[in-house]
Coordinates of C-alpha atoms in Angstrom, one line a residue:
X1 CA 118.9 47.0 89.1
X2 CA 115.1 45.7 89.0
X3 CA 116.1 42.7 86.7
X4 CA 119.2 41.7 89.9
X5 CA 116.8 41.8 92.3
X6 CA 114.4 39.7 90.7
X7 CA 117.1 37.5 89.9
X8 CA 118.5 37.5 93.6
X9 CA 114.9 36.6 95.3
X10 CA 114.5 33.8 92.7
X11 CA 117.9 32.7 94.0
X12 CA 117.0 33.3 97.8
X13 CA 113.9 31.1 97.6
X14 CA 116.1 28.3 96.1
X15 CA 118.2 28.5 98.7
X16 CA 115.5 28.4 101.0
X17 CA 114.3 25.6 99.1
X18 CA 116.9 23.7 99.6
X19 CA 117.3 24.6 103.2
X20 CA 114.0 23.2 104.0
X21 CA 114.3 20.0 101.6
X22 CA 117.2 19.4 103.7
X23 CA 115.4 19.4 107.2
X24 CA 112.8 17.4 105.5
X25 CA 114.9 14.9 104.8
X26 CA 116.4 14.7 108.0
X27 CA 113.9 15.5 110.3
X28 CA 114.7 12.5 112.0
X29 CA 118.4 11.6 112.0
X30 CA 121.0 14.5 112.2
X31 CA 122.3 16.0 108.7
X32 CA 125.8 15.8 107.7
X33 CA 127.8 18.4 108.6
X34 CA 129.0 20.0 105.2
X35 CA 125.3 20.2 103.7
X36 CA 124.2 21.5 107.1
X37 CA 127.1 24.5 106.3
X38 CA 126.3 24.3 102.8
X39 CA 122.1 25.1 102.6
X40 CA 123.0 27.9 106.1
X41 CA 125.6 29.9 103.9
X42 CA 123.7 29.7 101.0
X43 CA 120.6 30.9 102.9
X44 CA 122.3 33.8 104.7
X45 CA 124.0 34.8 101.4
X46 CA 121.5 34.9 99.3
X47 CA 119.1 36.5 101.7
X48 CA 121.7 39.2 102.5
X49 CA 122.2 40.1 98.9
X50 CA 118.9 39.9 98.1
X51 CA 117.5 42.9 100.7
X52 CA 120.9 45.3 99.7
X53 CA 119.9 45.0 95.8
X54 CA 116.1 45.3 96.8
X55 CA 116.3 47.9 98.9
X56 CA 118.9 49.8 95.8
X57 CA 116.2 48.6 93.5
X58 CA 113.7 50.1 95.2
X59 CA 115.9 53.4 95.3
X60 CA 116.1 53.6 91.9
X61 CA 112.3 52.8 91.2
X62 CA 111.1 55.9 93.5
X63 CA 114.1 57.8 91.5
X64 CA 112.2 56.8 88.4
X65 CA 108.7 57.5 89.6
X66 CA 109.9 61.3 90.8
X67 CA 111.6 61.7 86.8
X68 CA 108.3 60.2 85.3
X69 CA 106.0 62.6 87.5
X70 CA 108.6 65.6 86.4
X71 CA 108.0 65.0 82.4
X72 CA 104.5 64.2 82.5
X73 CA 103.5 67.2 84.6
X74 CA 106.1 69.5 83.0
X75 CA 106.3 72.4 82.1
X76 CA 104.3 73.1 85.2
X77 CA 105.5 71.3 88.7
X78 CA 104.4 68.3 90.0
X79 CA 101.7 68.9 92.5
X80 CA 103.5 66.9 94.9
X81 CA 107.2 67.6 96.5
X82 CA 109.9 65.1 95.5
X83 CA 110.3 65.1 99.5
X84 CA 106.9 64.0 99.9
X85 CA 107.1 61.6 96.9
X86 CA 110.5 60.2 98.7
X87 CA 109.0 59.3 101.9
X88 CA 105.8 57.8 100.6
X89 CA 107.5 55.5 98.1
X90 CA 110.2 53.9 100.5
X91 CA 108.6 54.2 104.2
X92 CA 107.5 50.5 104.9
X93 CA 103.9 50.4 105.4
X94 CA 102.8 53.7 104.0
X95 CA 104.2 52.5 100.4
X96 CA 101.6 50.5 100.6
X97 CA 99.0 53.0 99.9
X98 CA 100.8 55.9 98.6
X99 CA 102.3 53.8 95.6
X100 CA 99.3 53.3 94.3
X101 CA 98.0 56.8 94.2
X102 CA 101.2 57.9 92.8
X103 CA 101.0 55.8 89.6
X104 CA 97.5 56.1 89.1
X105 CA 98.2 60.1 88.6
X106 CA 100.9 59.5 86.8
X107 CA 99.0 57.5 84.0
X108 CA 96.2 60.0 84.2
X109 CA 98.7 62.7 83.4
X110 CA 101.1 60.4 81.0
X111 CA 100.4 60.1 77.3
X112 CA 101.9 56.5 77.7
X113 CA 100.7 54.8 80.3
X114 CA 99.4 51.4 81.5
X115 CA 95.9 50.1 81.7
X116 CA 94.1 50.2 85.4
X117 CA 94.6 46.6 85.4
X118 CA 98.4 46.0 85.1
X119 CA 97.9 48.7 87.7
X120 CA 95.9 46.3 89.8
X121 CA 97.7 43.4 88.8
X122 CA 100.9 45.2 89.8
X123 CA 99.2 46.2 93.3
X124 CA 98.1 42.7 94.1
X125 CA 101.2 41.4 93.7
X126 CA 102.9 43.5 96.0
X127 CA 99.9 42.5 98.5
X128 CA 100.7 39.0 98.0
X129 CA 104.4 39.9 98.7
X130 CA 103.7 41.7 101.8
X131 CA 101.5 39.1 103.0
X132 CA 104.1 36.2 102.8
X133 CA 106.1 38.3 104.6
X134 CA 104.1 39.2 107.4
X135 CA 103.3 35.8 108.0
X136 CA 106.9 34.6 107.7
X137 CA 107.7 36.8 110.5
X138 CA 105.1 35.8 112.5
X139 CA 105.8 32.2 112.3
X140 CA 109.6 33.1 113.2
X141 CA 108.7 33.8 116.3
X142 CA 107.6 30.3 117.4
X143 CA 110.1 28.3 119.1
X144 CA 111.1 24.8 118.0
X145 CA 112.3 23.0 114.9
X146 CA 108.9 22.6 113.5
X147 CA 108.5 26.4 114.0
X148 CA 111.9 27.0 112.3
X149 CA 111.5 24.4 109.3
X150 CA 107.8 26.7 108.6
X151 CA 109.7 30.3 108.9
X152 CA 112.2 28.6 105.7
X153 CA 108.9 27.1 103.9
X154 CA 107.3 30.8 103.7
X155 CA 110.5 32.5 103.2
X156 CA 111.1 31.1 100.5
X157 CA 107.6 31.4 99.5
X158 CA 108.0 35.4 100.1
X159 CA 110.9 35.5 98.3
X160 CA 108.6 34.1 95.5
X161 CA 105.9 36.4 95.7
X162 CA 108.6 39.8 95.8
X163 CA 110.2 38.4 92.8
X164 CA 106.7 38.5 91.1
X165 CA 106.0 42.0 92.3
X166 CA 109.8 43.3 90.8
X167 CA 108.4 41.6 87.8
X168 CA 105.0 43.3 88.1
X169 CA 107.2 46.7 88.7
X170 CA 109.2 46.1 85.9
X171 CA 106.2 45.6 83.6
X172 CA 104.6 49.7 84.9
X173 CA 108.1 51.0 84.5
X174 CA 108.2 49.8 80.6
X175 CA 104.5 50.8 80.1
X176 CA 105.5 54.1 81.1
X177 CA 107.2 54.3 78.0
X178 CA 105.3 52.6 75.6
X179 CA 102.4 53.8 73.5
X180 CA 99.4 53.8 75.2
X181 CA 97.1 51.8 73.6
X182 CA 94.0 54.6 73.4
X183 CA 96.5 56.8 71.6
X184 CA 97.7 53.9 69.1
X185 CA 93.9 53.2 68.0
X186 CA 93.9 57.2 67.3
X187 CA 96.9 56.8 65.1
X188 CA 96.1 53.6 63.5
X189 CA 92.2 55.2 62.8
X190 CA 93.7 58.6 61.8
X191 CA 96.3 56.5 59.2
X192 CA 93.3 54.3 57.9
X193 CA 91.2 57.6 57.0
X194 CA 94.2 59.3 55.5
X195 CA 95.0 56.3 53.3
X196 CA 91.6 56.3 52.1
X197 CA 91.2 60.3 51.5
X198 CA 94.7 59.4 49.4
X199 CA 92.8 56.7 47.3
X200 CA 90.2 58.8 46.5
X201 CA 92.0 61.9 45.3

C-alpha cells in the first residue's frame, strides 16, 4: 500500500505537470479543447486516487506502528492505548508531533531500529510535505488565472514532497526490521574474538 501511494503522488504531480505546462503554453491564446479535457481528467483522477490510497496507506502505517509498539514492549503492554496511538497517528495536525514521539520510543524499546537521523530525515520530509501543502491551499484561494496556474505549480510540487515522505516512511518501516547496526558491531566483535579464541586452542 505505501509503495501505490508513492507511485500515485508521483503520477499526480505529472499530471499536474502537464496541466500547468499546458497553461503555460497557452497563456495567451485559448487551448484546444481535447488537451484542455485531457490534462483536467488526468488531474482530477490522479489527484482523487492519490488521497483514497494515501489516506489507506496511512491506515495501514498507524496499523503497523500499533503491531511494532505491541512486540517491542511485549510481554508487558504498551504504555500507551492503541486508542490513543489511533488518534495521534491519523488526526491531521496532531500527527505532526505525536509521530515523532511515537517512533522515537519505539527505537528506544526495539532491538532493530533506525538511527535518530533517518528519524529526522524521515520528519523533515514530512515538514517539507506539509509545507507545500499549506501553501498550495493558500494560493488556491486567490482568484484569477495567474492564481490558478500557481495552485497547479505547487500541487504538483506537494505531490512531490508527499511522495518523498512515503519514501522516507517506507525506509522506518524496513529499519524496523533490520539489524540495528549497534547490535551488528556486537555480533561481528563477539564472532572476531571467538574466531580467534578458536585459533588459539
Amino acid at each position: 500500500m505505501m509503495r501505490a501511494a508513492g507511485a500515485w503522488f508521483l503520477a499526480t504531480a505529472v499530471a499536474h505537470g502537464l496541466r500547468y505546462a499546458a497553461l503555460v503554453w497557452y497563456a495567451d491564446r485559448l487551448a484546444p479543447w481535447w488537451l484542455e479535457a485531457l490534462t483536467t481528467a488526468l488531474v482530477w483522477v490522479t489527484g482523487i486516487v492519490a488521497i483514497a490510497v494515501g489516506i489507506a496507506a496511512a491506515v495501514t502505517a498507524t496499523a503497523w506502528l500499533v503491531e511494532m509498539r505491541r512486540r517491542a514492549y511485549g510481554p508487558v503492554r504498551d504504555p500507551r492505548s492503541r486508542a490513543g496511538l489511533w488518534v495521534g497517528a491519523l488526526l491531521v495536525v496532531v500527527n505532526f508531533f505525536r509521530l515523532p514521539v511515537y517512533l522515537e520510543e519505539l527505537r528506544r524499546a526495539s532491538t532493530r531500529a533506525p538511527s535518530r537521523s533517518d528519524l529526522r530525515r524521515w520528519w523533515a520530509a514530512w515538514a517539507v510535505n506539509a509545507l507545500a501543502v499549506a501553501v498550495a491551499l493558500w494560493r488556491g484561494s486567490g482568484e484569477g488565472p495567474q492564481a490558478a496556474a500557481d495552485t497547479v505549480l505547487l500541487t504538483a510540487l506537494a505531490a512531490l514532497a508527499a511522495a518523498w515522505a512515503v519514501r522516507e516512511t517506507r525506509g522506518v518501516m524496513r529499519s524496523f526490521s533490520d539489524p540495528s547496526p549497534r547490535f551488528t558491531r556486537r555480533f561481528i566483535a563477539a564472532g572476531i574474538l571467538e574466531a580467534s579464541a578458536t585459533r588459539k586452542d
